[in-house]
PDB file of C-alpha atoms in Angstrom:
ATOM      1  CA  MET A 162      22.048  96.563  21.406  1.00 32.00           C
ATOM      2  CA  THR A 163      25.591  95.553  22.381  1.00 38.00           C
ATOM      3  CA  ASP A 164      26.398  91.855  22.250  1.00 39.00           C
ATOM      4  CA  PRO A 165      27.724  90.290  25.465  1.00 42.00           C
ATOM      5  CA  THR A 166      31.311  89.122  25.588  1.00 42.00           C
ATOM      6  CA  PRO A 167      32.100  85.374  25.869  1.00 42.00           C
ATOM      7  CA  ASP A 168      32.116  85.603  29.677  1.00 38.00           C
ATOM      8  CA  GLY A 169      28.563  86.990  29.621  1.00 37.00           C
ATOM      9  CA  THR A 170      29.381  90.610  30.330  1.00 36.00           C
ATOM     10  CA  VAL A 171      28.411  93.475  28.080  1.00 41.00           C
ATOM     11  CA  PRO A 172      31.176  95.692  26.678  1.00 46.00           C
ATOM     12  CA  ALA A 173      31.035  99.255  27.925  1.00 52.00           C
ATOM     13  CA  PRO A 174      29.803 101.845  25.427  1.00 58.00           C
ATOM     14  CA  GLY A 175      32.750 103.234  23.501  1.00 64.00           C
ATOM     15  CA  SER A 176      34.975 100.249  24.223  1.00 79.00           C
ATOM     16  CA  VAL A 177      37.497  99.111  21.598  1.00 84.00           C
ATOM     17  CA  PRO A 178      37.092  95.637  20.053  1.00 86.00           C
ATOM     18  CA  ASP A 179      39.695  93.014  20.966  1.00 92.00           C
ATOM     19  CA  SER A 180      41.560  91.583  17.959  1.00 94.00           C
ATOM     20  CA  GLY A 181      42.549  88.536  20.004  1.00 94.00           C
ATOM     21  CA  VAL A 182      38.997  87.281  20.632  1.00 94.00           C
ATOM     22  CA  LEU A 183      37.999  84.342  18.432  1.00 95.00           C
ATOM     23  CA  HIS A 184      34.271  85.172  18.403  1.00 94.00           C
ATOM     24  CA  PRO A 185      34.013  88.980  18.409  1.00 93.00           C
ATOM     25  CA  LEU A 186      30.198  88.795  18.384  1.00 91.00           C
ATOM     26  CA  ALA A 187      29.325  86.387  21.178  1.00 85.00           C
ATOM     27  CA  GLN A 188      25.775  85.807  19.950  1.00 89.00           C
ATOM     28  CA  HIS A 189      26.973  85.066  16.410  1.00 94.00           C
ATOM     29  CA  PRO A 190      29.440  82.132  16.412  1.00 93.00           C
ATOM     30  CA  ARG A 191      29.322  82.153  12.609  1.00 96.00           C
ATOM     31  CA  VAL A 192      31.769  85.087  12.720  1.00 97.00           C
ATOM     32  CA  VAL A 193      35.380  84.418  13.709  1.00 96.00           C
ATOM     33  CA  LEU A 194      38.503  86.548  13.717  1.00 97.00           C
ATOM     34  CA  LEU A 195      41.098  84.552  11.821  1.00 98.00           C
ATOM     35  CA  LYS A 196      44.272  85.739  13.541  1.00 97.00           C
ATOM     36  CA  PRO A 197      43.485  83.987  16.840  1.00 97.00           C
ATOM     37  CA  LEU A 198      42.084  80.974  14.963  1.00 97.00           C
ATOM     38  CA  VAL A 199      44.813  79.863  12.565  1.00 97.00           C
ATOM     39  CA  THR A 200      47.601  77.570  13.749  1.00 96.00           C
ATOM     40  CA  ASP A 201      49.282  76.682  10.449  1.00 96.00           C
ATOM     41  CA  GLU A 202      52.535  78.648  10.216  1.00 95.00           C
ATOM     42  CA  ARG A 203      52.018  79.004   6.465  1.00 96.00           C
ATOM     43  CA  ILE A 204      48.849  81.065   7.030  1.00 98.00           C
ATOM     44  CA  GLN A 205      49.385  84.630   8.216  1.00 98.00           C
ATOM     45  CA  VAL A 206      46.410  86.888   8.965  1.00 98.00           C
ATOM     46  CA  GLY A 207      46.259  90.475  10.211  1.00 98.00           C
ATOM     47  CA  ASP A 208      44.198  92.015  12.984  1.00 98.00           C
ATOM     48  CA  PHE A 209      40.395  92.117  12.711  1.00 98.00           C
ATOM     49  CA  THR A 210      40.175  90.107   9.477  1.00 98.00           C
ATOM     50  CA  TYR A 211      37.103  87.928   9.878  1.00 98.00           C
ATOM     51  CA  TYR A 212      35.393  84.965   8.239  1.00 98.00           C
ATOM     52  CA  ASP A 213      31.605  84.453   8.290  1.00 97.00           C
ATOM     53  CA  ASP A 214      30.168  80.957   7.880  1.00 97.00           C
ATOM     54  CA  PRO A 215      26.936  79.597   9.426  1.00 96.00           C
ATOM     55  CA  ASP A 216      28.134  75.991   9.238  1.00 95.00           C
ATOM     56  CA  ASP A 217      31.546  76.000  10.904  1.00 95.00           C
ATOM     57  CA  ALA A 218      33.615  79.158  10.666  1.00 96.00           C
ATOM     58  CA  THR A 219      36.292  77.637  12.899  1.00 97.00           C
ATOM     59  CA  ALA A 220      37.137  75.085  10.182  1.00 97.00           C
ATOM     60  CA  PHE A 221      38.572  77.808   7.927  1.00 98.00           C
ATOM     61  CA  GLU A 222      42.040  76.246   7.737  1.00 97.00           C
ATOM     62  CA  THR A 223      40.770  72.901   6.449  1.00 96.00           C
ATOM     63  CA  ARG A 224      37.658  73.896   4.498  1.00 97.00           C
ATOM     64  CA  ASN A 225      38.754  77.171   2.932  1.00 98.00           C
ATOM     65  CA  VAL A 226      42.506  76.818   2.431  1.00 98.00           C
ATOM     66  CA  LEU A 227      42.843  73.867   0.078  1.00 97.00           C
ATOM     67  CA  TYR A 228      45.760  71.832  -1.312  1.00 94.00           C
ATOM     68  CA  ALA A 229      48.307  73.412   1.028  1.00 94.00           C
ATOM     69  CA  TYR A 230      50.824  70.621   0.606  1.00 90.00           C
ATOM     70  CA  GLY A 231      53.923  72.713  -0.045  1.00 88.00           C
ATOM     71  CA  PRO A 232      55.821  75.590   1.564  1.00 92.00           C
ATOM     72  CA  GLU A 233      53.787  78.323  -0.132  1.00 95.00           C
ATOM     73  CA  ARG A 234      52.102  80.754   2.257  1.00 97.00           C
ATOM     74  CA  LEU A 235      48.709  82.418   2.387  1.00 98.00           C
ATOM     75  CA  VAL A 236      49.148  85.976   3.661  1.00 98.00           C
ATOM     76  CA  ILE A 237      46.013  88.044   4.403  1.00 98.00           C
ATOM     77  CA  GLY A 238      46.187  91.620   5.683  1.00 98.00           C
ATOM     78  CA  LYS A 239      44.192  93.494   8.296  1.00 98.00           C
ATOM     79  CA  TYR A 240      40.490  94.407   8.338  1.00 98.00           C
ATOM     80  CA  CYS A 241      39.508  92.013   5.536  1.00 98.00           C
ATOM     81  CA  ALA A 242      35.934  90.720   5.291  1.00 98.00           C
ATOM     82  CA  ILE A 243      35.673  87.149   3.991  1.00 98.00           C
ATOM     83  CA  ALA A 244      32.218  85.812   3.171  1.00 98.00           C
ATOM     84  CA  THR A 245      30.967  82.249   3.400  1.00 98.00           C
ATOM     85  CA  GLY A 246      32.474  79.809   0.919  1.00 97.00           C
ATOM     86  CA  THR A 247      35.502  81.893  -0.039  1.00 98.00           C
ATOM     87  CA  ARG A 248      38.296  79.470  -0.889  1.00 98.00           C
ATOM     88  CA  PHE A 249      42.004  79.856  -1.430  1.00 98.00           C
ATOM     89  CA  LEU A 250      43.508  77.162  -3.656  1.00 97.00           C
ATOM     90  CA  MET A 251      47.176  76.711  -2.863  1.00 96.00           C
ATOM     91  CA  ALA A 252      50.024  75.581  -5.110  1.00 92.00           C
ATOM     92  CA  GLY A 253      49.563  71.933  -4.147  1.00 89.00           C
ATOM     93  CA  ALA A 254      46.549  71.903  -6.465  1.00 90.00           C
ATOM     94  CA  GLU A 255      48.852  72.091  -9.507  1.00 89.00           C
ATOM     95  CA  HIS A 256      49.238  68.974 -11.702  1.00 92.00           C
ATOM     96  CA  PRO A 257      52.214  68.279 -13.966  1.00 89.00           C
ATOM     97  CA  THR A 258      51.842  69.581 -17.501  1.00 92.00           C
ATOM     98  CA  MET A 259      55.318  68.950 -18.876  1.00 92.00           C
ATOM     99  CA  GLY A 260      54.271  65.814 -20.743  1.00 94.00           C
ATOM    100  CA  VAL A 261      51.317  63.949 -22.179  1.00 96.00           C
ATOM    101  CA  SER A 262      49.461  63.209 -18.930  1.00 96.00           C
ATOM    102  CA  THR A 263      48.390  65.503 -16.112  1.00 94.00           C
ATOM    103  CA  PHE A 264      47.622  62.544 -13.809  1.00 95.00           C
ATOM    104  CA  PRO A 265      49.444  62.919 -10.433  1.00 93.00           C
ATOM    105  CA  PHE A 266      51.183  59.528 -10.414  1.00 95.00           C
ATOM    106  CA  THR A 267      53.635  60.691  -7.741  1.00 93.00           C
ATOM    107  CA  MET A 268      51.032  61.094  -4.999  1.00 91.00           C
ATOM    108  CA  PHE A 269      50.308  57.340  -5.044  1.00 95.00           C
ATOM    109  CA  GLY A 270      53.877  56.519  -4.000  1.00 95.00           C
ATOM    110  CA  GLY A 271      55.563  53.171  -4.591  1.00 97.00           C
ATOM    111  CA  ALA A 272      57.169  52.619  -7.941  1.00 97.00           C
ATOM    112  CA  TRP A 273      55.191  55.503  -9.437  1.00 96.00           C
ATOM    113  CA  GLY A 274      56.488  57.899  -6.803  1.00 94.00           C
ATOM    114  CA  GLU A 275      60.082  56.715  -7.117  1.00 96.00           C
ATOM    115  CA  ALA A 276      60.062  57.204 -10.875  1.00 96.00           C
ATOM    116  CA  THR A 277      58.450  60.666 -10.884  1.00 94.00           C
ATOM    117  CA  LEU A 278      59.283  62.456  -7.631  1.00 93.00           C
ATOM    118  CA  ASP A 279      61.941  64.627  -9.245  1.00 93.00           C
ATOM    119  CA  LEU A 280      59.441  65.777 -11.861  1.00 93.00           C
ATOM    120  CA  VAL A 281      57.071  67.042  -9.179  1.00 89.00           C
ATOM    121  CA  THR A 282      59.733  68.661  -6.996  1.00 87.00           C
ATOM    122  CA  GLY A 283      61.112  70.379 -10.078  1.00 89.00           C
ATOM    123  CA  MET A 284      57.807  71.933 -11.072  1.00 89.00           C
ATOM    124  CA  PRO A 285      57.783  75.753 -10.895  1.00 88.00           C
ATOM    125  CA  SER A 286      55.631  77.179  -8.116  1.00 89.00           C
ATOM    126  CA  ARG A 287      53.288  80.130  -8.425  1.00 90.00           C
ATOM    127  CA  GLY A 288      54.492  81.206  -4.984  1.00 93.00           C
ATOM    128  CA  ASP A 289      52.650  82.706  -2.061  1.00 96.00           C
ATOM    129  CA  THR A 290      49.088  83.975  -2.258  1.00 98.00           C
ATOM    130  CA  VAL A 291      49.017  87.495  -0.842  1.00 98.00           C
ATOM    131  CA  VAL A 292      45.933  89.542   0.071  1.00 98.00           C
ATOM    132  CA  GLY A 293      46.258  93.184   1.095  1.00 98.00           C
ATOM    133  CA  ASN A 294      44.345  95.076   3.753  1.00 98.00           C
ATOM    134  CA  ASP A 295      40.663  96.062   3.782  1.00 98.00           C
ATOM    135  CA  VAL A 296      39.749  93.554   1.045  1.00 98.00           C
ATOM    136  CA  TRP A 297      36.138  92.340   0.795  1.00 98.00           C
ATOM    137  CA  PHE A 298      35.468  88.848  -0.553  1.00 98.00           C
ATOM    138  CA  GLY A 299      31.897  88.166  -1.633  1.00 98.00           C
ATOM    139  CA  TYR A 300      30.096  84.855  -1.154  1.00 98.00           C
ATOM    140  CA  GLY A 301      31.729  81.869  -2.796  1.00 98.00           C
ATOM    141  CA  ALA A 302      34.773  83.622  -4.231  1.00 98.00           C
ATOM    142  CA  THR A 303      37.723  81.417  -5.234  1.00 98.00           C
ATOM    143  CA  VAL A 304      41.342  82.573  -5.366  1.00 98.00           C
ATOM    144  CA  MET A 305      43.857  80.617  -7.426  1.00 97.00           C
ATOM    145  CA  PRO A 306      47.453  79.913  -6.309  1.00 96.00           C
ATOM    146  CA  GLY A 307      49.980  82.716  -6.311  1.00 96.00           C
ATOM    147  CA  VAL A 308      47.489  85.532  -6.856  1.00 97.00           C
ATOM    148  CA  ARG A 309      48.161  88.933  -5.274  1.00 98.00           C
ATOM    149  CA  ILE A 310      45.203  91.120  -4.328  1.00 98.00           C
ATOM    150  CA  GLY A 311      45.818  94.783  -3.523  1.00 98.00           C
ATOM    151  CA  ASP A 312      44.603  96.864  -0.603  1.00 98.00           C
ATOM    152  CA  GLY A 313      40.972  97.957  -0.715  1.00 98.00           C
ATOM    153  CA  ALA A 314      39.952  95.573  -3.499  1.00 98.00           C
ATOM    154  CA  ILE A 315      36.447  94.100  -3.735  1.00 98.00           C
ATOM    155  CA  ILE A 316      36.010  90.543  -5.003  1.00 98.00           C
ATOM    156  CA  ALA A 317      32.438  90.017  -6.208  1.00 98.00           C
ATOM    157  CA  ALA A 318      30.422  86.968  -5.137  1.00 98.00           C
ATOM    158  CA  GLY A 319      31.215  83.843  -7.133  1.00 98.00           C
ATOM    159  CA  SER A 320      34.364  85.266  -8.680  1.00 98.00           C
ATOM    160  CA  LEU A 321      37.242  83.044  -9.790  1.00 98.00           C
ATOM    161  CA  VAL A 322      40.363  85.143  -9.269  1.00 98.00           C
ATOM    162  CA  THR A 323      43.088  83.873 -11.585  1.00 98.00           C
ATOM    163  CA  ALA A 324      45.243  87.009 -11.908  1.00 98.00           C
ATOM    164  CA  ASP A 325      46.544  89.790  -9.682  1.00 98.00           C
ATOM    165  CA  VAL A 326      44.035  92.458  -8.608  1.00 98.00           C
ATOM    166  CA  PRO A 327      45.210  96.095  -8.365  1.00 98.00           C
ATOM    167  CA  PRO A 328      44.493  98.066  -5.179  1.00 98.00           C
ATOM    168  CA  TYR A 329      40.999  99.544  -4.837  1.00 98.00           C
ATOM    169  CA  THR A 330      39.661  97.652  -7.837  1.00 98.00           C
ATOM    170  CA  VAL A 331      36.322  95.816  -8.046  1.00 98.00           C
ATOM    171  CA  VAL A 332      36.574  92.513  -9.918  1.00 98.00           C
ATOM    172  CA  GLY A 333      34.007  89.875 -10.782  1.00 98.00           C
ATOM    173  CA  GLY A 334      33.231  86.943 -13.021  1.00 98.00           C
ATOM    174  CA  ASN A 335      34.856  83.691 -14.116  1.00 97.00           C
ATOM    175  CA  PRO A 336      37.640  84.430 -14.661  1.00 98.00           C
ATOM    176  CA  ALA A 337      37.431  87.626 -12.625  1.00 98.00           C
ATOM    177  CA  ARG A 338      37.895  90.821 -14.638  1.00 98.00           C
ATOM    178  CA  PRO A 339      38.103  94.449 -13.489  1.00 98.00           C
ATOM    179  CA  ILE A 340      34.637  96.011 -13.242  1.00 98.00           C
ATOM    180  CA  ARG A 341      35.668  99.445 -12.051  1.00 98.00           C
ATOM    181  CA  ALA A 342      38.298 101.312 -10.090  1.00 98.00           C
ATOM    182  CA  ARG A 343      37.016 102.566  -6.759  1.00 98.00           C
ATOM    183  CA  TYR A 344      39.245 105.659  -6.911  1.00 98.00           C
ATOM    184  CA  ASP A 345      41.597 107.319  -9.351  1.00 98.00           C
ATOM    185  CA  ALA A 346      45.353 106.749  -9.147  1.00 98.00           C
ATOM    186  CA  GLU A 347      45.980 109.869  -7.055  1.00 98.00           C
ATOM    187  CA  ASP A 348      43.417 108.889  -4.430  1.00 98.00           C
ATOM    188  CA  VAL A 349      44.681 105.301  -4.334  1.00 98.00           C
ATOM    189  CA  ALA A 350      48.156 106.655  -3.636  1.00 98.00           C
ATOM    190  CA  ARG A 351      46.735 108.826  -0.837  1.00 97.00           C
ATOM    191  CA  LEU A 352      45.028 105.876   0.795  1.00 98.00           C
ATOM    192  CA  ARG A 353      48.041 103.600   0.570  1.00 97.00           C
ATOM    193  CA  ARG A 354      50.299 106.264   2.046  1.00 97.00           C
ATOM    194  CA  ALA A 355      47.857 106.889   4.892  1.00 98.00           C
ATOM    195  CA  ALA A 356      47.510 103.110   5.465  1.00 98.00           C
ATOM    196  CA  TRP A 357      44.716 103.530   7.994  1.00 98.00           C
ATOM    197  CA  TRP A 358      44.794  99.783   8.739  1.00 98.00           C
ATOM    198  CA  ASP A 359      48.193 100.279  10.391  1.00 98.00           C
ATOM    199  CA  TRP A 360      46.957 103.017  12.718  1.00 97.00           C
ATOM    200  CA  PRO A 361      46.709 102.166  16.418  1.00 96.00           C
ATOM    201  CA  VAL A 362      43.259 100.762  17.084  1.00 95.00           C
ATOM    202  CA  GLU A 363      42.471 103.721  19.343  1.00 94.00           C
ATOM    203  CA  LEU A 364      43.103 106.080  16.425  1.00 95.00           C
ATOM    204  CA  VAL A 365      40.968 103.917  14.133  1.00 96.00           C
ATOM    205  CA  THR A 366      38.224 104.089  16.748  1.00 94.00           C
ATOM    206  CA  ARG A 367      38.364 107.896  16.990  1.00 94.00           C
ATOM    207  CA  HIS A 368      38.049 108.246  13.225  1.00 96.00           C
ATOM    208  CA  VAL A 369      35.924 105.199  12.368  1.00 96.00           C
ATOM    209  CA  ARG A 370      33.149 107.344  10.830  1.00 96.00           C
ATOM    210  CA  THR A 371      35.646 109.000   8.506  1.00 96.00           C
ATOM    211  CA  ILE A 372      37.143 105.620   7.566  1.00 97.00           C
ATOM    212  CA  MET A 373      33.686 104.281   6.710  1.00 96.00           C
ATOM    213  CA  SER A 374      32.224 107.297   4.959  1.00 96.00           C
ATOM    214  CA  GLY A 375      34.957 109.829   4.277  1.00 96.00           C
ATOM    215  CA  THR A 376      37.074 110.618   1.258  1.00 97.00           C
ATOM    216  CA  PRO A 377      40.701 109.667   0.551  1.00 98.00           C
ATOM    217  CA  ALA A 378      41.666 113.296   1.167  1.00 97.00           C
ATOM    218  CA  GLU A 379      40.036 113.198   4.604  1.00 97.00           C
ATOM    219  CA  ILE A 380      41.855 109.982   5.494  1.00 98.00           C
ATOM    220  CA  GLU A 381      45.113 111.540   4.358  1.00 97.00           C
ATOM    221  CA  ALA A 382      44.406 114.631   6.502  1.00 97.00           C
ATOM    222  CA  VAL A 383      43.882 112.490   9.595  1.00 97.00           C
ATOM    223  CA  ALA A 384      47.149 110.647   8.991  1.00 97.00           C
ATOM    224  CA  ARG A 385      49.065 113.898   8.585  1.00 96.00           C
ATOM    225  CA  LYS A 386      47.586 115.383  11.731  1.00 96.00           C
ATOM    226  CA  GLU A 387      47.645 112.364  14.034  1.00 95.00           C
ATOM    227  CA  LEU A 388      50.731 110.385  13.056  1.00 93.00           C
ATOM    228  CA  PRO A 389      54.383 111.331  13.559  1.00 84.00           C
TER     229      PRO A 389
END
């Protein structure tokens, strides 16, 4: 059965989803598309990436992106699936480690802040956290600052991602380690060249069965035939 749209109408069979709708499944407010939700300029999200949370999915920016005190960005690609409790720890979570104490004296201001501000501003940053396209985050995954996750990766439930994840790799554990490669290097190259997530949504719609169940070679064949 097709879910009604927010205005109460039912989408016509064969219609294309709208990437600008906050709640793409009107009867399931626990699912939100993040691109129309986020307002923080440091958070960039691609089309159709969604977050699922039965408590308050619309609080993603405050409950799931933590310690975003600095200029570092969180960049998430298109068509990512983010399960409940996935959290991105940003560079503001870092404490000083150049001396004896890791206590963040600076944040309390006053004389402590005046004496230590230069130490904090001089700390090296791990940089932006960057997530590719078509990445699946399992329940309760945590991503540490500055991590880069490649296209097509799968992050197992409960994982603590402390290091970069190659494209089309399944990782899990604490800290997360590679479990298996989804495809060999040649097929990964095929998929990244085809970049189905950048196809016009109408083309994605025409070939959605192949995207879900086909092979890298079939995806590559579609790209060669359909794209200039």
